Amino acid sequence: MATVIIRNGVDVGALVETIEAIEARPELARFTFGARTTWREGTHATAEIGAFEHAGERDETRERPFVLVGDEPPVLLGSNKGPNAVELLLAALGFCYSVGYVANAAARGIEIEEMSYEIEGDIDLRNFLGITGEVRPGFHEIRAKAFVKAPGATEQELKELCTYVQDTSPVKDALANPVPVTTTIEVVG
Amino acid sequence: MATVIIRNGVDVGALVETIEAIEARPELARFTFGARTTWREGTHATAEIGAFEHAGERDETRERPFVLVGDEPPVLLGSNKGPNAVELLLAALGFCYSVGYVANAAARGIEIEEMSYEIEGDIDLRNFLGITGEVRPGFHEIRAKAFVKAPGATEQELKELCTYVQDTSPVKDALANPVPVTTTIEVVG
């Protein structure tokens, strides 16, 4: 009889099996994710996130695409129908840290009771608005603060895990280090 | 009597006024955006995006925070309650390009009929999963494709605008160039 260990809501046995499967077949670690954004009006757009490619095969486990709503606040000529693009980056960092922390904690035998992240980013929109090219268009700095409650672990264990999670976080890496981005346009008749 | 010009859903007069106000007072271009992510269970978390700082003042125009749902697909030990963190980055790039294109088109007198973006990103999760540090944790490459229908503009005008929007896009910049990210942890008793 197999014993199923669920820690922090993570199936630790399945995690170990996933890692072992990838060690045997590294191509199982390869994913191509995607999103399709459709402009609606003014600063308002929607995005659909659905199937993705895993090791060259299409993963169709999502019954329908997730729909995100994007917009700007009135001060940036929108009407607050949704968060703006740079705010989504900050939320993504929090999601990424959360998954990384909870899964690695599960693997290390650390039970998490509560966890949250406060993420902030400073930006100067003069470049975006065409006023000057002397400031960068994107964030000048991003600050993330984790709040973790895990009474069974020492402060040192929790801090060390926080460092490990930063170093292996896909979103942190994509923000802190350059990603090649290629953009093309197709003019539709 | 003032004439209000709305093009592509963008109030062109308000856009010009915003730019002129920032030219006179550059601090009006400074924003600190934020997101708060709360871990729920396993790979599932939620994020709230609400008030932000604009030129040192709190912007409270959002009646309540926007709530985003994050999760992983089953192959990554989640249950598809929402998109994952790196998918959000791709959606954010599409939103950013959409706002930039439509606003600059409005300013240049170009009417957009339809516009969408397909964004893809390739990732190898072996670093994230602790299998090897020899691949980067984040995207190896991101590809964005714009589809724009604007019969009143030439292909050259639309392509030139696509290049301009890439060069001034906050999200493109944050992905393509390094952003300093500081992460701290507070252990909660």
PDB file of C-alpha atoms in Angstrom, chain A residues 9-186:
ATOM      1  CA  GLY A   9      -1.353  20.937  -0.293  1.00  0.00           C
ATOM      2  CA  VAL A  10       1.520  19.561  -2.388  1.00  0.00           C
ATOM      3  CA  ASP A  11       1.638  15.831  -3.192  1.00  0.00           C
ATOM      4  CA  VAL A  12       5.251  15.204  -2.207  1.00  0.00           C
ATOM      5  CA  GLY A  13       5.369  11.767  -3.832  1.00  0.00           C
ATOM      6  CA  ALA A  14       4.113  13.187  -7.132  1.00  0.00           C
ATOM      7  CA  LEU A  15       6.712  15.970  -6.875  1.00  0.00           C
ATOM      8  CA  VAL A  16       9.499  13.428  -6.419  1.00  0.00           C
ATOM      9  CA  GLU A  17       8.153  11.345  -9.304  1.00  0.00           C
ATOM     10  CA  THR A  18       8.029  14.422 -11.551  1.00  0.00           C
ATOM     11  CA  ILE A  19      11.639  15.248 -10.737  1.00  0.00           C
ATOM     12  CA  GLU A  20      12.761  11.651 -11.306  1.00  0.00           C
ATOM     13  CA  ALA A  21      10.901  11.501 -14.624  1.00  0.00           C
ATOM     14  CA  ILE A  22      12.651  14.687 -15.791  1.00  0.00           C
ATOM     15  CA  GLU A  23      16.033  13.434 -14.638  1.00  0.00           C
ATOM     16  CA  ALA A  24      15.475  10.403 -16.879  1.00  0.00           C
ATOM     17  CA  ARG A  25      14.020  12.431 -19.781  1.00  0.00           C
ATOM     18  CA  PRO A  26      15.151  16.073 -19.580  1.00  0.00           C
ATOM     19  CA  GLU A  27      12.847  17.109 -22.443  1.00  0.00           C
ATOM     20  CA  LEU A  28       9.915  16.691 -20.025  1.00  0.00           C
ATOM     21  CA  ALA A  29      11.052  19.970 -18.426  1.00  0.00           C
ATOM     22  CA  ARG A  30      10.411  21.920 -21.626  1.00  0.00           C
ATOM     23  CA  PHE A  31       7.295  24.022 -21.910  1.00  0.00           C
ATOM     24  CA  THR A  32       6.072  26.639 -24.342  1.00  0.00           C
ATOM     25  CA  PHE A  33       3.439  28.745 -22.652  1.00  0.00           C
ATOM     26  CA  GLY A  34       1.293  31.276 -24.455  1.00  0.00           C
ATOM     27  CA  ALA A  35      -1.236  34.090 -24.124  1.00  0.00           C
ATOM     28  CA  ARG A  36      -3.438  35.817 -26.671  1.00  0.00           C
ATOM     29  CA  THR A  37      -4.333  39.439 -26.043  1.00  0.00           C
ATOM     30  CA  THR A  38      -7.205  41.128 -27.844  1.00  0.00           C
ATOM     31  CA  TRP A  39      -7.571  44.894 -27.846  1.00  0.00           C
ATOM     32  CA  ARG A  40     -11.090  46.029 -26.940  1.00  0.00           C
ATOM     33  CA  GLU A  41     -11.193  49.828 -26.748  1.00  0.00           C
ATOM     34  CA  GLY A  42      -8.793  52.510 -25.604  1.00  0.00           C
ATOM     35  CA  THR A  43      -6.522  51.089 -22.918  1.00  0.00           C
ATOM     36  CA  HIS A  44      -8.799  48.092 -22.329  1.00  0.00           C
ATOM     37  CA  ALA A  45      -7.881  44.615 -23.576  1.00  0.00           C
ATOM     38  CA  THR A  46      -8.516  41.014 -22.617  1.00  0.00           C
ATOM     39  CA  ALA A  47      -6.130  38.065 -22.612  1.00  0.00           C
ATOM     40  CA  GLU A  48      -6.782  34.372 -22.972  1.00  0.00           C
ATOM     41  CA  ILE A  49      -4.466  31.747 -21.523  1.00  0.00           C
ATOM     42  CA  GLY A  50      -5.287  28.175 -22.448  1.00  0.00           C
ATOM     43  CA  ALA A  51      -3.446  25.156 -23.823  1.00  0.00           C
ATOM     44  CA  PHE A  52       0.346  25.022 -23.779  1.00  0.00           C
ATOM     45  CA  GLU A  53       3.077  22.788 -25.137  1.00  0.00           C
ATOM     46  CA  HIS A  54       4.809  20.321 -22.866  1.00  0.00           C
ATOM     47  CA  ALA A  55       7.746  18.342 -24.254  1.00  0.00           C
ATOM     48  CA  GLY A  56       6.435  18.988 -27.764  1.00  0.00           C
ATOM     49  CA  GLU A  57       2.888  17.806 -26.995  1.00  0.00           C
ATOM     50  CA  ARG A  58      -0.143  20.000 -26.511  1.00  0.00           C
ATOM     51  CA  ASP A  59      -1.522  20.020 -22.939  1.00  0.00           C
ATOM     52  CA  GLU A  60      -5.291  20.427 -23.207  1.00  0.00           C
ATOM     53  CA  THR A  61      -6.207  19.866 -19.560  1.00  0.00           C
ATOM     54  CA  ARG A  62      -7.817  23.277 -19.259  1.00  0.00           C
ATOM     55  CA  GLU A  63     -11.462  22.984 -20.228  1.00  0.00           C
ATOM     56  CA  ARG A  64     -11.521  26.577 -21.405  1.00  0.00           C
ATOM     57  CA  PRO A  65      -8.987  29.417 -21.462  1.00  0.00           C
ATOM     58  CA  PHE A  66      -8.582  31.668 -18.435  1.00  0.00           C
ATOM     59  CA  VAL A  67      -9.616  35.229 -19.300  1.00  0.00           C
ATOM     60  CA  LEU A  68      -7.775  38.223 -17.880  1.00  0.00           C
ATOM     61  CA  VAL A  69      -8.965  41.814 -18.110  1.00  0.00           C
ATOM     62  CA  GLY A  70      -6.462  44.627 -18.546  1.00  0.00           C
ATOM     63  CA  ASP A  71      -6.944  48.384 -18.393  1.00  0.00           C
ATOM     64  CA  GLU A  72      -5.375  51.559 -17.039  1.00  0.00           C
ATOM     65  CA  PRO A  73      -6.624  53.777 -14.224  1.00  0.00           C
ATOM     66  CA  PRO A  74      -8.168  57.161 -15.165  1.00  0.00           C
ATOM     67  CA  VAL A  75      -4.883  59.007 -14.538  1.00  0.00           C
ATOM     68  CA  LEU A  76      -3.484  56.911 -17.412  1.00  0.00           C
ATOM     69  CA  LEU A  77      -6.557  57.449 -19.601  1.00  0.00           C
ATOM     70  CA  GLY A  78      -8.331  54.198 -18.769  1.00  0.00           C
ATOM     71  CA  SER A  79     -11.401  53.337 -16.759  1.00  0.00           C
ATOM     72  CA  ASN A  80     -10.143  50.773 -14.222  1.00  0.00           C
ATOM     73  CA  LYS A  81     -11.690  47.734 -15.853  1.00  0.00           C
ATOM     74  CA  GLY A  82      -8.679  45.704 -14.702  1.00  0.00           C
ATOM     75  CA  PRO A  83      -5.081  46.011 -13.553  1.00  0.00           C
ATOM     76  CA  ASN A  84      -2.475  47.367 -15.938  1.00  0.00           C
ATOM     77  CA  ALA A  85       0.354  45.450 -17.556  1.00  0.00           C
ATOM     78  CA  VAL A  86       3.115  46.320 -15.108  1.00  0.00           C
ATOM     79  CA  GLU A  87       0.929  45.475 -12.130  1.00  0.00           C
ATOM     80  CA  LEU A  88       0.513  42.000 -13.619  1.00  0.00           C
ATOM     81  CA  LEU A  89       4.297  41.574 -13.545  1.00  0.00           C
ATOM     82  CA  LEU A  90       4.263  42.239  -9.813  1.00  0.00           C
ATOM     83  CA  ALA A  91       1.432  39.776  -9.195  1.00  0.00           C
ATOM     84  CA  ALA A  92       3.293  37.198 -11.309  1.00  0.00           C
ATOM     85  CA  LEU A  93       6.374  37.555  -9.113  1.00  0.00           C
ATOM     86  CA  GLY A  94       4.259  36.915  -6.015  1.00  0.00           C
ATOM     87  CA  PHE A  95       2.636  33.857  -7.599  1.00  0.00           C
ATOM     88  CA  CYS A  96       6.004  32.484  -8.657  1.00  0.00           C
ATOM     89  CA  TYR A  97       7.578  32.941  -5.229  1.00  0.00           C
ATOM     90  CA  SER A  98       4.519  31.379  -3.611  1.00  0.00           C
ATOM     91  CA  VAL A  99       4.672  28.205  -5.724  1.00  0.00           C
ATOM     92  CA  GLY A 100       8.431  27.902  -5.358  1.00  0.00           C
ATOM     93  CA  TYR A 101       8.380  28.403  -1.614  1.00  0.00           C
ATOM     94  CA  VAL A 102       5.514  26.056  -0.876  1.00  0.00           C
ATOM     95  CA  ALA A 103       6.776  23.227  -3.090  1.00  0.00           C
ATOM     96  CA  ASN A 104      10.328  23.383  -1.782  1.00  0.00           C
ATOM     97  CA  ALA A 105       9.063  23.651   1.784  1.00  0.00           C
ATOM     98  CA  ALA A 106       6.989  20.506   1.186  1.00  0.00           C
ATOM     99  CA  ALA A 107      10.040  18.685  -0.162  1.00  0.00           C
ATOM    100  CA  ARG A 108      12.106  19.782   2.860  1.00  0.00           C
ATOM    101  CA  GLY A 109       9.447  18.742   5.361  1.00  0.00           C
ATOM    102  CA  ILE A 110       8.477  22.299   6.334  1.00  0.00           C
ATOM    103  CA  GLU A 111       4.778  22.887   6.976  1.00  0.00           C
ATOM    104  CA  ILE A 112       3.574  26.364   6.022  1.00  0.00           C
ATOM    105  CA  GLU A 113       0.608  27.772   7.932  1.00  0.00           C
ATOM    106  CA  GLU A 114       0.328  31.134   6.211  1.00  0.00           C
ATOM    107  CA  MET A 115       2.254  32.930   3.518  1.00  0.00           C
ATOM    108  CA  SER A 116       1.831  36.163   1.593  1.00  0.00           C
ATOM    109  CA  TYR A 117       3.923  38.502  -0.523  1.00  0.00           C
ATOM    110  CA  GLU A 118       3.844  42.259  -0.855  1.00  0.00           C
ATOM    111  CA  ILE A 119       5.405  43.368  -4.110  1.00  0.00           C
ATOM    112  CA  GLU A 120       6.098  46.961  -5.167  1.00  0.00           C
ATOM    113  CA  GLY A 121       7.665  48.432  -8.264  1.00  0.00           C
ATOM    114  CA  ASP A 122       8.790  51.979  -9.066  1.00  0.00           C
ATOM    115  CA  ILE A 123       8.370  53.274 -12.580  1.00  0.00           C
ATOM    116  CA  ASP A 124       8.752  56.581 -14.416  1.00  0.00           C
ATOM    117  CA  LEU A 125       6.436  56.712 -17.415  1.00  0.00           C
ATOM    118  CA  ARG A 126       8.180  59.544 -19.296  1.00  0.00           C
ATOM    119  CA  ASN A 127       9.767  57.158 -21.769  1.00  0.00           C
ATOM    120  CA  PHE A 128       6.489  55.302 -22.365  1.00  0.00           C
ATOM    121  CA  LEU A 129       4.766  58.649 -22.940  1.00  0.00           C
ATOM    122  CA  GLY A 130       7.378  59.808 -25.446  1.00  0.00           C
ATOM    123  CA  ILE A 131       8.650  62.656 -23.264  1.00  0.00           C
ATOM    124  CA  THR A 132      12.264  61.541 -22.871  1.00  0.00           C
ATOM    125  CA  GLY A 133      14.415  58.550 -23.694  1.00  0.00           C
ATOM    126  CA  GLU A 134      16.669  59.321 -20.735  1.00  0.00           C
ATOM    127  CA  VAL A 135      14.714  57.169 -18.274  1.00  0.00           C
ATOM    128  CA  ARG A 136      14.067  53.498 -18.887  1.00  0.00           C
ATOM    129  CA  PRO A 137      10.526  52.501 -19.880  1.00  0.00           C
ATOM    130  CA  GLY A 138      10.155  49.751 -17.268  1.00  0.00           C
ATOM    131  CA  PHE A 139      10.571  49.355 -13.525  1.00  0.00           C
ATOM    132  CA  HIS A 140      13.616  50.992 -11.939  1.00  0.00           C
ATOM    133  CA  GLU A 141      13.309  48.729  -8.936  1.00  0.00           C
ATOM    134  CA  ILE A 142      11.070  45.962  -7.637  1.00  0.00           C
ATOM    135  CA  ARG A 143      10.800  45.119  -3.934  1.00  0.00           C
ATOM    136  CA  ALA A 144       9.244  41.880  -2.698  1.00  0.00           C
ATOM    137  CA  LYS A 145       8.520  41.081   0.922  1.00  0.00           C
ATOM    138  CA  ALA A 146       7.525  37.606   2.033  1.00  0.00           C
ATOM    139  CA  PHE A 147       5.531  36.979   5.210  1.00  0.00           C
ATOM    140  CA  VAL A 148       5.792  33.340   6.250  1.00  0.00           C
ATOM    141  CA  LYS A 149       4.260  31.575   9.251  1.00  0.00           C
ATOM    142  CA  ALA A 150       5.704  28.094   9.777  1.00  0.00           C
ATOM    143  CA  PRO A 151       6.065  27.431  13.515  1.00  0.00           C
ATOM    144  CA  GLY A 152       7.780  24.070  12.977  1.00  0.00           C
ATOM    145  CA  ALA A 153      10.729  25.593  11.140  1.00  0.00           C
ATOM    146  CA  THR A 154      13.548  27.806  12.377  1.00  0.00           C
ATOM    147  CA  GLU A 155      13.944  31.383  11.185  1.00  0.00           C
ATOM    148  CA  GLN A 156      17.209  30.352   9.551  1.00  0.00           C
ATOM    149  CA  GLU A 157      15.558  27.533   7.584  1.00  0.00           C
ATOM    150  CA  LEU A 158      12.838  29.872   6.359  1.00  0.00           C
ATOM    151  CA  LYS A 159      15.307  32.583   5.340  1.00  0.00           C
ATOM    152  CA  GLU A 160      17.556  30.108   3.569  1.00  0.00           C
ATOM    153  CA  LEU A 161      14.573  28.773   1.657  1.00  0.00           C
ATOM    154  CA  CYS A 162      13.622  32.332   0.681  1.00  0.00           C
ATOM    155  CA  THR A 163      17.086  32.801  -0.840  1.00  0.00           C
ATOM    156  CA  TYR A 164      16.887  29.464  -2.644  1.00  0.00           C
ATOM    157  CA  VAL A 165      13.465  30.314  -4.069  1.00  0.00           C
ATOM    158  CA  GLN A 166      14.701  33.670  -5.398  1.00  0.00           C
ATOM    159  CA  ASP A 167      17.632  31.973  -7.122  1.00  0.00           C
ATOM    160  CA  THR A 168      15.418  29.419  -8.877  1.00  0.00           C
ATOM    161  CA  SER A 169      12.335  31.558  -9.579  1.00  0.00           C
ATOM    162  CA  PRO A 170      11.386  31.749 -13.277  1.00  0.00           C
ATOM    163  CA  VAL A 171       9.711  35.155 -12.882  1.00  0.00           C
ATOM    164  CA  LYS A 172      12.502  36.650 -10.750  1.00  0.00           C
ATOM    165  CA  ASP A 173      14.984  35.466 -13.380  1.00  0.00           C
ATOM    166  CA  ALA A 174      12.926  36.910 -16.248  1.00  0.00           C
ATOM    167  CA  LEU A 175      12.801  40.289 -14.496  1.00  0.00           C
ATOM    168  CA  ALA A 176      16.319  40.414 -13.039  1.00  0.00           C
ATOM    169  CA  ASN A 177      18.108  39.072 -16.136  1.00  0.00           C
ATOM    170  CA  PRO A 178      17.661  39.775 -19.854  1.00  0.00           C
ATOM    171  CA  VAL A 179      15.246  37.603 -21.842  1.00  0.00           C
ATOM    172  CA  PRO A 180      15.455  37.761 -25.652  1.00  0.00           C
ATOM    173  CA  VAL A 181      12.107  39.152 -26.846  1.00  0.00           C
ATOM    174  CA  THR A 182      11.304  39.088 -30.568  1.00  0.00           C
ATOM    175  CA  THR A 183       8.325  41.088 -31.783  1.00  0.00           C
ATOM    176  CA  THR A 184       6.846  40.941 -35.270  1.00  0.00           C
ATOM    177  CA  ILE A 185       3.762  42.445 -36.848  1.00  0.00           C
ATOM    178  CA  GLU A 186       1.323  41.149 -39.440  1.00  0.00           C
TER     179      GLU A 186
END
